[in-house]
Amino acid sequence: LLLAARGWGRLGAMSRYSTEQRGRPNSSDYRLYFKNADGKYISPFHDIPLFAGSKEDKEIPAKRSKTTGSEVLFNMIVEVPRWTNAKMEIATEEPLNPIKHDTKKGKLRYVANIFPHKGYIWNYGALPQTWEDPNHMDNSTGCCGDNDPIDVCEIGSKIHSSGEIVQVKVLGVLALIDEGKTDWKIIAISADDPEAQKIHGKYFYIDDVKKHKPGYLEATVDWFQLYKVPDGKPENHFAFNGEFKNKDFAVEIIKSNYEHWKALLHKKVDGGAIKCTNILVSGSPFCCSEEDARSIVHSAPAFMNGNPVSPEVDSWYFFPK
């Protein structure tokens, strides 16, 4: 009963993570907070390691990151399940960075169905411990970053849930230029997906994607080019004429944005409104206590049996004196 009341989500990679829902689904106060296997509230943006198999409180990348064959795997935070329309995202400007339903002018945001597609055409999410620095101009695109973690399009056969942590194999990357900002889109596949073994070219995984999933990459370019048009905005553009860059290029982009994140978490650059509150990042001046993290979560509205529960009642129910 207690677990059900607290809205625990499905366990993530290797049962290391769980989620706790706060607020009413399909509302502006909905939040999905994260906990690790030790029961600590954590930030998915900052406390979940970039490289799968890494220790949460050690430097990343770890010396012994998880691999499949010779392939290093990355952790992906799923924000939006495939075929859904709600624009769910990591709240970078809130403490502990829960997943929330994005809003604009007070209204919940949904992506339009771009014919012939329904909603997002991949499991869509982000790589933790990466940050596209808005004050850093990317040499390859000539544009600064979009101030978010790197986005991931997971193309496997399974539909994943919002809040899942999926270990993925990176296949390539697309460079979207969104309103003049670099917005990298990593193409990846869950390491345990049956189709992952079919994509094994030494350097050109993208060519294998074209072979085994014909039309998928073309649909991806089409989707990103047009998805804002129904909202009255112009078509998006791409660096490299919309060409997908290979795995090695993608990994270098990830490593570079990991370095930007490290500078952010150690206060070497100004992150503006970005909230860097974390529990596990060694040496970070933004590290907070477990008690402070719990207070952050339980100050958010909770819903039980469809009814609102005030923070005071919620705190007493879950942590009676």
PDB file of N, CA, C and O in Angstrom, residues 104-159:
ATOM      1  N   LYS A 104       3.746  26.061 -21.872  1.00  0.00           N
ATOM      2  CA  LYS A 104       4.048  27.318 -22.550  1.00  0.00           C
ATOM      3  C   LYS A 104       2.830  28.217 -22.429  1.00  0.00           C
ATOM      4  O   LYS A 104       1.719  27.813 -22.796  1.00  0.00           O
ATOM      5  N   LYS A 105       3.041  29.420 -21.896  1.00  0.00           N
ATOM      6  CA  LYS A 105       1.958  30.367 -21.655  1.00  0.00           C
ATOM      7  C   LYS A 105       0.847  29.735 -20.826  1.00  0.00           C
ATOM      8  O   LYS A 105      -0.342  29.942 -21.079  1.00  0.00           O
ATOM      9  N   GLY A 106       1.265  28.920 -19.836  1.00  0.00           N
ATOM     10  CA  GLY A 106       0.317  28.324 -18.915  1.00  0.00           C
ATOM     11  C   GLY A 106      -0.409  27.099 -19.432  1.00  0.00           C
ATOM     12  O   GLY A 106      -1.244  26.529 -18.720  1.00  0.00           O
ATOM     13  N   LYS A 107      -0.100  26.663 -20.636  1.00  0.00           N
ATOM     14  CA  LYS A 107      -0.766  25.500 -21.214  1.00  0.00           C
ATOM     15  C   LYS A 107       0.208  24.337 -21.366  1.00  0.00           C
ATOM     16  O   LYS A 107       1.380  24.534 -21.705  1.00  0.00           O
ATOM     17  N   LEU A 108      -0.289  23.132 -21.115  1.00  0.00           N
ATOM     18  CA  LEU A 108       0.533  21.944 -21.296  1.00  0.00           C
ATOM     19  C   LEU A 108       0.898  21.789 -22.772  1.00  0.00           C
ATOM     20  O   LEU A 108       0.075  22.045 -23.650  1.00  0.00           O
ATOM     21  N   ARG A 109       2.115  21.342 -23.012  1.00  0.00           N
ATOM     22  CA  ARG A 109       2.586  21.210 -24.394  1.00  0.00           C
ATOM     23  C   ARG A 109       2.484  19.774 -24.882  1.00  0.00           C
ATOM     24  O   ARG A 109       2.832  18.827 -24.175  1.00  0.00           O
ATOM     25  N   TYR A 110       2.033  19.635 -26.108  1.00  0.00           N
ATOM     26  CA  TYR A 110       1.952  18.342 -26.793  1.00  0.00           C
ATOM     27  C   TYR A 110       2.490  18.543 -28.205  1.00  0.00           C
ATOM     28  O   TYR A 110       2.229  19.579 -28.823  1.00  0.00           O
ATOM     29  N   VAL A 111       3.231  17.566 -28.702  1.00  0.00           N
ATOM     30  CA  VAL A 111       3.674  17.665 -30.092  1.00  0.00           C
ATOM     31  C   VAL A 111       2.536  17.201 -30.999  1.00  0.00           C
ATOM     32  O   VAL A 111       1.764  16.296 -30.646  1.00  0.00           O
ATOM     33  N   ALA A 112       2.442  17.821 -32.141  1.00  0.00           N
ATOM     34  CA  ALA A 112       1.408  17.448 -33.107  1.00  0.00           C
ATOM     35  C   ALA A 112       1.781  16.135 -33.786  1.00  0.00           C
ATOM     36  O   ALA A 112       2.952  15.713 -33.796  1.00  0.00           O
ATOM     37  N   ASN A 113       0.780  15.468 -34.345  1.00  0.00           N
ATOM     38  CA  ASN A 113       1.039  14.295 -35.168  1.00  0.00           C
ATOM     39  C   ASN A 113       1.456  14.778 -36.555  1.00  0.00           C
ATOM     40  O   ASN A 113       0.688  15.445 -37.243  1.00  0.00           O
ATOM     41  N   ILE A 114       2.685  14.463 -36.924  1.00  0.00           N
ATOM     42  CA  ILE A 114       3.203  14.851 -38.236  1.00  0.00           C
ATOM     43  C   ILE A 114       2.979  13.683 -39.188  1.00  0.00           C
ATOM     44  O   ILE A 114       3.663  12.661 -39.111  1.00  0.00           O
ATOM     45  N   PHE A 115       2.017  13.823 -40.075  1.00  0.00           N
ATOM     46  CA  PHE A 115       1.656  12.714 -40.962  1.00  0.00           C
ATOM     47  C   PHE A 115       2.885  12.159 -41.678  1.00  0.00           C
ATOM     48  O   PHE A 115       3.707  12.924 -42.184  1.00  0.00           O
ATOM     49  N   PRO A 116       3.055  10.843 -41.693  1.00  0.00           N
ATOM     50  CA  PRO A 116       2.149   9.787 -41.197  1.00  0.00           C
ATOM     51  C   PRO A 116       2.485   9.300 -39.782  1.00  0.00           C
ATOM     52  O   PRO A 116       2.110   8.209 -39.412  1.00  0.00           O
ATOM     53  N   HIS A 117       3.168  10.118 -38.998  1.00  0.00           N
ATOM     54  CA  HIS A 117       3.665   9.683 -37.698  1.00  0.00           C
ATOM     55  C   HIS A 117       2.670   9.992 -36.584  1.00  0.00           C
ATOM     56  O   HIS A 117       1.879  10.925 -36.676  1.00  0.00           O
ATOM     57  N   LYS A 118       2.773   9.223 -35.501  1.00  0.00           N
ATOM     58  CA  LYS A 118       1.958   9.453 -34.309  1.00  0.00           C
ATOM     59  C   LYS A 118       2.874   9.827 -33.153  1.00  0.00           C
ATOM     60  O   LYS A 118       3.660   9.021 -32.673  1.00  0.00           O
ATOM     61  N   GLY A 119       2.805  11.099 -32.702  1.00  0.00           N
ATOM     62  CA  GLY A 119       3.612  11.527 -31.573  1.00  0.00           C
ATOM     63  C   GLY A 119       5.100  11.386 -31.851  1.00  0.00           C
ATOM     64  O   GLY A 119       5.570  11.508 -32.984  1.00  0.00           O
ATOM     65  N   TYR A 120       5.850  11.139 -30.773  1.00  0.00           N
ATOM     66  CA  TYR A 120       7.296  10.907 -30.910  1.00  0.00           C
ATOM     67  C   TYR A 120       7.516   9.536 -31.544  1.00  0.00           C
ATOM     68  O   TYR A 120       6.883   8.567 -31.143  1.00  0.00           O
ATOM     69  N   ILE A 121       8.426   9.439 -32.488  1.00  0.00           N
ATOM     70  CA  ILE A 121       8.587   8.181 -33.241  1.00  0.00           C
ATOM     71  C   ILE A 121       9.710   7.309 -32.688  1.00  0.00           C
ATOM     72  O   ILE A 121      10.077   6.313 -33.304  1.00  0.00           O
ATOM     73  N   TRP A 122      10.246   7.680 -31.528  1.00  0.00           N
ATOM     74  CA  TRP A 122      11.254   6.889 -30.827  1.00  0.00           C
ATOM     75  C   TRP A 122      10.951   7.028 -29.335  1.00  0.00           C
ATOM     76  O   TRP A 122      10.171   7.875 -28.922  1.00  0.00           O
ATOM     77  N   ASN A 123      11.583   6.236 -28.518  1.00  0.00           N
ATOM     78  CA  ASN A 123      11.633   6.541 -27.094  1.00  0.00           C
ATOM     79  C   ASN A 123      12.609   7.708 -26.966  1.00  0.00           C
ATOM     80  O   ASN A 123      13.772   7.608 -27.376  1.00  0.00           O
ATOM     81  N   TYR A 124      12.128   8.802 -26.426  1.00  0.00           N
ATOM     82  CA  TYR A 124      12.897  10.045 -26.455  1.00  0.00           C
ATOM     83  C   TYR A 124      13.331  10.405 -25.036  1.00  0.00           C
ATOM     84  O   TYR A 124      12.560  10.275 -24.086  1.00  0.00           O
ATOM     85  N   GLY A 125      14.562  10.833 -24.907  1.00  0.00           N
ATOM     86  CA  GLY A 125      15.052  11.159 -23.576  1.00  0.00           C
ATOM     87  C   GLY A 125      16.363  11.913 -23.622  1.00  0.00           C
ATOM     88  O   GLY A 125      16.641  12.658 -24.564  1.00  0.00           O
ATOM     89  N   ALA A 126      17.194  11.710 -22.588  1.00  0.00           N
ATOM     90  CA  ALA A 126      18.411  12.499 -22.446  1.00  0.00           C
ATOM     91  C   ALA A 126      19.527  11.673 -21.833  1.00  0.00           C
ATOM     92  O   ALA A 126      19.282  10.671 -21.139  1.00  0.00           O
ATOM     93  N   LEU A 127      20.750  12.106 -22.081  1.00  0.00           N
ATOM     94  CA  LEU A 127      21.923  11.530 -21.434  1.00  0.00           C
ATOM     95  C   LEU A 127      22.220  12.320 -20.165  1.00  0.00           C
ATOM     96  O   LEU A 127      22.395  13.544 -20.224  1.00  0.00           O
ATOM     97  N   PRO A 128      22.280  11.659 -18.999  1.00  0.00           N
ATOM     98  CA  PRO A 128      22.632  12.382 -17.768  1.00  0.00           C
ATOM     99  C   PRO A 128      24.069  12.866 -17.826  1.00  0.00           C
ATOM    100  O   PRO A 128      24.876  12.403 -18.636  1.00  0.00           O
ATOM    101  N   GLN A 129      24.363  13.832 -16.982  1.00  0.00           N
ATOM    102  CA  GLN A 129      25.723  14.359 -16.843  1.00  0.00           C
ATOM    103  C   GLN A 129      26.294  14.876 -18.167  1.00  0.00           C
ATOM    104  O   GLN A 129      27.486  14.765 -18.444  1.00  0.00           O
ATOM    105  N   THR A 130      25.405  15.436 -18.992  1.00  0.00           N
ATOM    106  CA  THR A 130      25.828  16.171 -20.187  1.00  0.00           C
ATOM    107  C   THR A 130      25.104  17.511 -20.182  1.00  0.00           C
ATOM    108  O   THR A 130      24.002  17.629 -19.651  1.00  0.00           O
ATOM    109  N   TRP A 131      25.722  18.510 -20.778  1.00  0.00           N
ATOM    110  CA  TRP A 131      25.120  19.844 -20.827  1.00  0.00           C
ATOM    111  C   TRP A 131      25.630  20.573 -22.051  1.00  0.00           C
ATOM    112  O   TRP A 131      26.830  20.724 -22.245  1.00  0.00           O
ATOM    113  N   GLU A 132      24.682  21.028 -22.875  1.00  0.00           N
ATOM    114  CA  GLU A 132      25.023  21.791 -24.070  1.00  0.00           C
ATOM    115  C   GLU A 132      25.104  23.269 -23.685  1.00  0.00           C
ATOM    116  O   GLU A 132      24.099  23.963 -23.606  1.00  0.00           O
ATOM    117  N   ASP A 133      26.307  23.700 -23.405  1.00  0.00           N
ATOM    118  CA  ASP A 133      26.588  25.028 -22.849  1.00  0.00           C
ATOM    119  C   ASP A 133      26.133  26.125 -23.821  1.00  0.00           C
ATOM    120  O   ASP A 133      26.634  26.210 -24.946  1.00  0.00           O
ATOM    121  N   PRO A 134      25.206  26.991 -23.388  1.00  0.00           N
ATOM    122  CA  PRO A 134      24.720  28.049 -24.279  1.00  0.00           C
ATOM    123  C   PRO A 134      25.739  29.154 -24.535  1.00  0.00           C
ATOM    124  O   PRO A 134      25.524  30.009 -25.404  1.00  0.00           O
ATOM    125  N   ASN A 135      26.851  29.126 -23.797  1.00  0.00           N
ATOM    126  CA  ASN A 135      27.895  30.134 -23.990  1.00  0.00           C
ATOM    127  C   ASN A 135      29.104  29.576 -24.740  1.00  0.00           C
ATOM    128  O   ASN A 135      30.110  30.280 -24.905  1.00  0.00           O
ATOM    129  N   HIS A 136      28.993  28.327 -25.173  1.00  0.00           N
ATOM    130  CA  HIS A 136      30.100  27.695 -25.900  1.00  0.00           C
ATOM    131  C   HIS A 136      29.693  27.441 -27.340  1.00  0.00           C
ATOM    132  O   HIS A 136      28.699  26.748 -27.597  1.00  0.00           O
ATOM    133  N   MET A 137      30.456  27.993 -28.274  1.00  0.00           N
ATOM    134  CA  MET A 137      30.159  27.771 -29.688  1.00  0.00           C
ATOM    135  C   MET A 137      30.792  26.467 -30.154  1.00  0.00           C
ATOM    136  O   MET A 137      31.995  26.253 -29.986  1.00  0.00           O
ATOM    137  N   ASP A 138      29.978  25.596 -30.703  1.00  0.00           N
ATOM    138  CA  ASP A 138      30.474  24.323 -31.212  1.00  0.00           C
ATOM    139  C   ASP A 138      31.232  24.567 -32.521  1.00  0.00           C
ATOM    140  O   ASP A 138      30.705  25.193 -33.448  1.00  0.00           O
ATOM    141  N   ASN A 139      32.447  24.067 -32.590  1.00  0.00           N
ATOM    142  CA  ASN A 139      33.276  24.297 -33.776  1.00  0.00           C
ATOM    143  C   ASN A 139      32.687  23.675 -35.037  1.00  0.00           C
ATOM    144  O   ASN A 139      32.862  24.201 -36.135  1.00  0.00           O
ATOM    145  N   SER A 140      31.971  22.563 -34.892  1.00  0.00           N
ATOM    146  CA  SER A 140      31.468  21.859 -36.065  1.00  0.00           C
ATOM    147  C   SER A 140      30.156  22.426 -36.599  1.00  0.00           C
ATOM    148  O   SER A 140      29.838  22.267 -37.769  1.00  0.00           O
ATOM    149  N   THR A 141      29.398  23.112 -35.741  1.00  0.00           N
ATOM    150  CA  THR A 141      28.114  23.660 -36.180  1.00  0.00           C
ATOM    151  C   THR A 141      28.118  25.184 -36.270  1.00  0.00           C
ATOM    152  O   THR A 141      27.267  25.758 -36.955  1.00  0.00           O
ATOM    153  N   GLY A 142      29.041  25.830 -35.550  1.00  0.00           N
ATOM    154  CA  GLY A 142      29.078  27.282 -35.542  1.00  0.00           C
ATOM    155  C   GLY A 142      27.995  27.907 -34.686  1.00  0.00           C
ATOM    156  O   GLY A 142      27.751  29.113 -34.762  1.00  0.00           O
ATOM    157  N   CYS A 143      27.329  27.096 -33.848  1.00  0.00           N
ATOM    158  CA  CYS A 143      26.254  27.584 -32.988  1.00  0.00           C
ATOM    159  C   CYS A 143      26.503  27.148 -31.547  1.00  0.00           C
ATOM    160  O   CYS A 143      27.107  26.104 -31.307  1.00  0.00           O
ATOM    161  N   CYS A 144      26.005  27.938 -30.613  1.00  0.00           N
ATOM    162  CA  CYS A 144      26.132  27.586 -29.194  1.00  0.00           C
ATOM    163  C   CYS A 144      25.114  26.522 -28.809  1.00  0.00           C
ATOM    164  O   CYS A 144      24.170  26.231 -29.562  1.00  0.00           O
ATOM    165  N   GLY A 145      25.288  25.939 -27.618  1.00  0.00           N
ATOM    166  CA  GLY A 145      24.413  24.879 -27.147  1.00  0.00           C
ATOM    167  C   GLY A 145      23.050  25.387 -26.730  1.00  0.00           C
ATOM    168  O   GLY A 145      22.830  26.594 -26.573  1.00  0.00           O
ATOM    169  N   ASP A 146      22.116  24.448 -26.513  1.00  0.00           N
ATOM    170  CA  ASP A 146      20.724  24.825 -26.225  1.00  0.00           C
ATOM    171  C   ASP A 146      20.390  24.799 -24.735  1.00  0.00           C
ATOM    172  O   ASP A 146      19.223  24.872 -24.365  1.00  0.00           O
ATOM    173  N   ASN A 147      21.408  24.647 -23.879  1.00  0.00           N
ATOM    174  CA  ASN A 147      21.239  24.755 -22.418  1.00  0.00           C
ATOM    175  C   ASN A 147      20.535  23.547 -21.801  1.00  0.00           C
ATOM    176  O   ASN A 147      19.972  23.659 -20.717  1.00  0.00           O
ATOM    177  N   ASP A 148      20.570  22.417 -22.455  1.00  0.00           N
ATOM    178  CA  ASP A 148      19.922  21.195 -21.965  1.00  0.00           C
ATOM    179  C   ASP A 148      20.899  20.025 -21.995  1.00  0.00           C
ATOM    180  O   ASP A 148      21.951  20.105 -22.640  1.00  0.00           O
ATOM    181  N   PRO A 149      20.547  18.908 -21.330  1.00  0.00           N
ATOM    182  CA  PRO A 149      21.302  17.670 -21.542  1.00  0.00           C
ATOM    183  C   PRO A 149      21.150  17.231 -23.007  1.00  0.00           C
ATOM    184  O   PRO A 149      20.212  17.650 -23.701  1.00  0.00           O
ATOM    185  N   ILE A 150      22.057  16.386 -23.475  1.00  0.00           N
ATOM    186  CA  ILE A 150      21.969  15.894 -24.850  1.00  0.00           C
ATOM    187  C   ILE A 150      20.752  14.990 -25.009  1.00  0.00           C
ATOM    188  O   ILE A 150      20.507  14.105 -24.190  1.00  0.00           O
ATOM    189  N   ASP A 151      19.998  15.203 -26.077  1.00  0.00           N
ATOM    190  CA  ASP A 151      18.807  14.401 -26.364  1.00  0.00           C
ATOM    191  C   ASP A 151      19.180  13.067 -27.004  1.00  0.00           C
ATOM    192  O   ASP A 151      20.180  12.960 -27.728  1.00  0.00           O
ATOM    193  N   VAL A 152      18.336  12.061 -26.741  1.00  0.00           N
ATOM    194  CA  VAL A 152      18.545  10.719 -27.285  1.00  0.00           C
ATOM    195  C   VAL A 152      17.260  10.218 -27.936  1.00  0.00           C
ATOM    196  O   VAL A 152      16.176  10.336 -27.358  1.00  0.00           O
ATOM    197  N   CYS A 153      17.395   9.650 -29.121  1.00  0.00           N
ATOM    198  CA  CYS A 153      16.301   8.963 -29.808  1.00  0.00           C
ATOM    199  C   CYS A 153      16.630   7.469 -29.788  1.00  0.00           C
ATOM    200  O   CYS A 153      17.535   7.022 -30.500  1.00  0.00           O
ATOM    201  N   GLU A 154      15.914   6.711 -28.964  1.00  0.00           N
ATOM    202  CA  GLU A 154      16.174   5.268 -28.836  1.00  0.00           C
ATOM    203  C   GLU A 154      15.255   4.542 -29.808  1.00  0.00           C
ATOM    204  O   GLU A 154      14.040   4.670 -29.755  1.00  0.00           O
ATOM    205  N   ILE A 155      15.827   3.743 -30.717  1.00  0.00           N
ATOM    206  CA  ILE A 155      15.087   3.202 -31.856  1.00  0.00           C
ATOM    207  C   ILE A 155      14.784   1.714 -31.744  1.00  0.00           C
ATOM    208  O   ILE A 155      14.427   1.086 -32.737  1.00  0.00           O
ATOM    209  N   GLY A 156      14.917   1.146 -30.561  1.00  0.00           N
ATOM    210  CA  GLY A 156      14.649  -0.280 -30.386  1.00  0.00           C
ATOM    211  C   GLY A 156      13.182  -0.634 -30.550  1.00  0.00           C
ATOM    212  O   GLY A 156      12.327   0.229 -30.787  1.00  0.00           O
ATOM    213  N   SER A 157      12.875  -1.906 -30.377  1.00  0.00           N
ATOM    214  CA  SER A 157      11.522  -2.408 -30.640  1.00  0.00           C
ATOM    215  C   SER A 157      10.577  -2.237 -29.459  1.00  0.00           C
ATOM    216  O   SER A 157       9.359  -2.314 -29.619  1.00  0.00           O
ATOM    217  N   LYS A 158      11.101  -1.980 -28.264  1.00  0.00           N
ATOM    218  CA  LYS A 158      10.276  -1.896 -27.067  1.00  0.00           C
ATOM    219  C   LYS A 158       9.863  -0.451 -26.779  1.00  0.00           C
ATOM    220  O   LYS A 158      10.632   0.484 -27.013  1.00  0.00           O
ATOM    221  N   ILE A 159       8.646  -0.270 -26.271  1.00  0.00           N
ATOM    222  CA  ILE A 159       8.207   1.031 -25.802  1.00  0.00           C
ATOM    223  C   ILE A 159       8.574   1.146 -24.323  1.00  0.00           C
ATOM    224  O   ILE A 159       8.128   0.348 -23.499  1.00  0.00           O
TER     225      ILE A 159
END
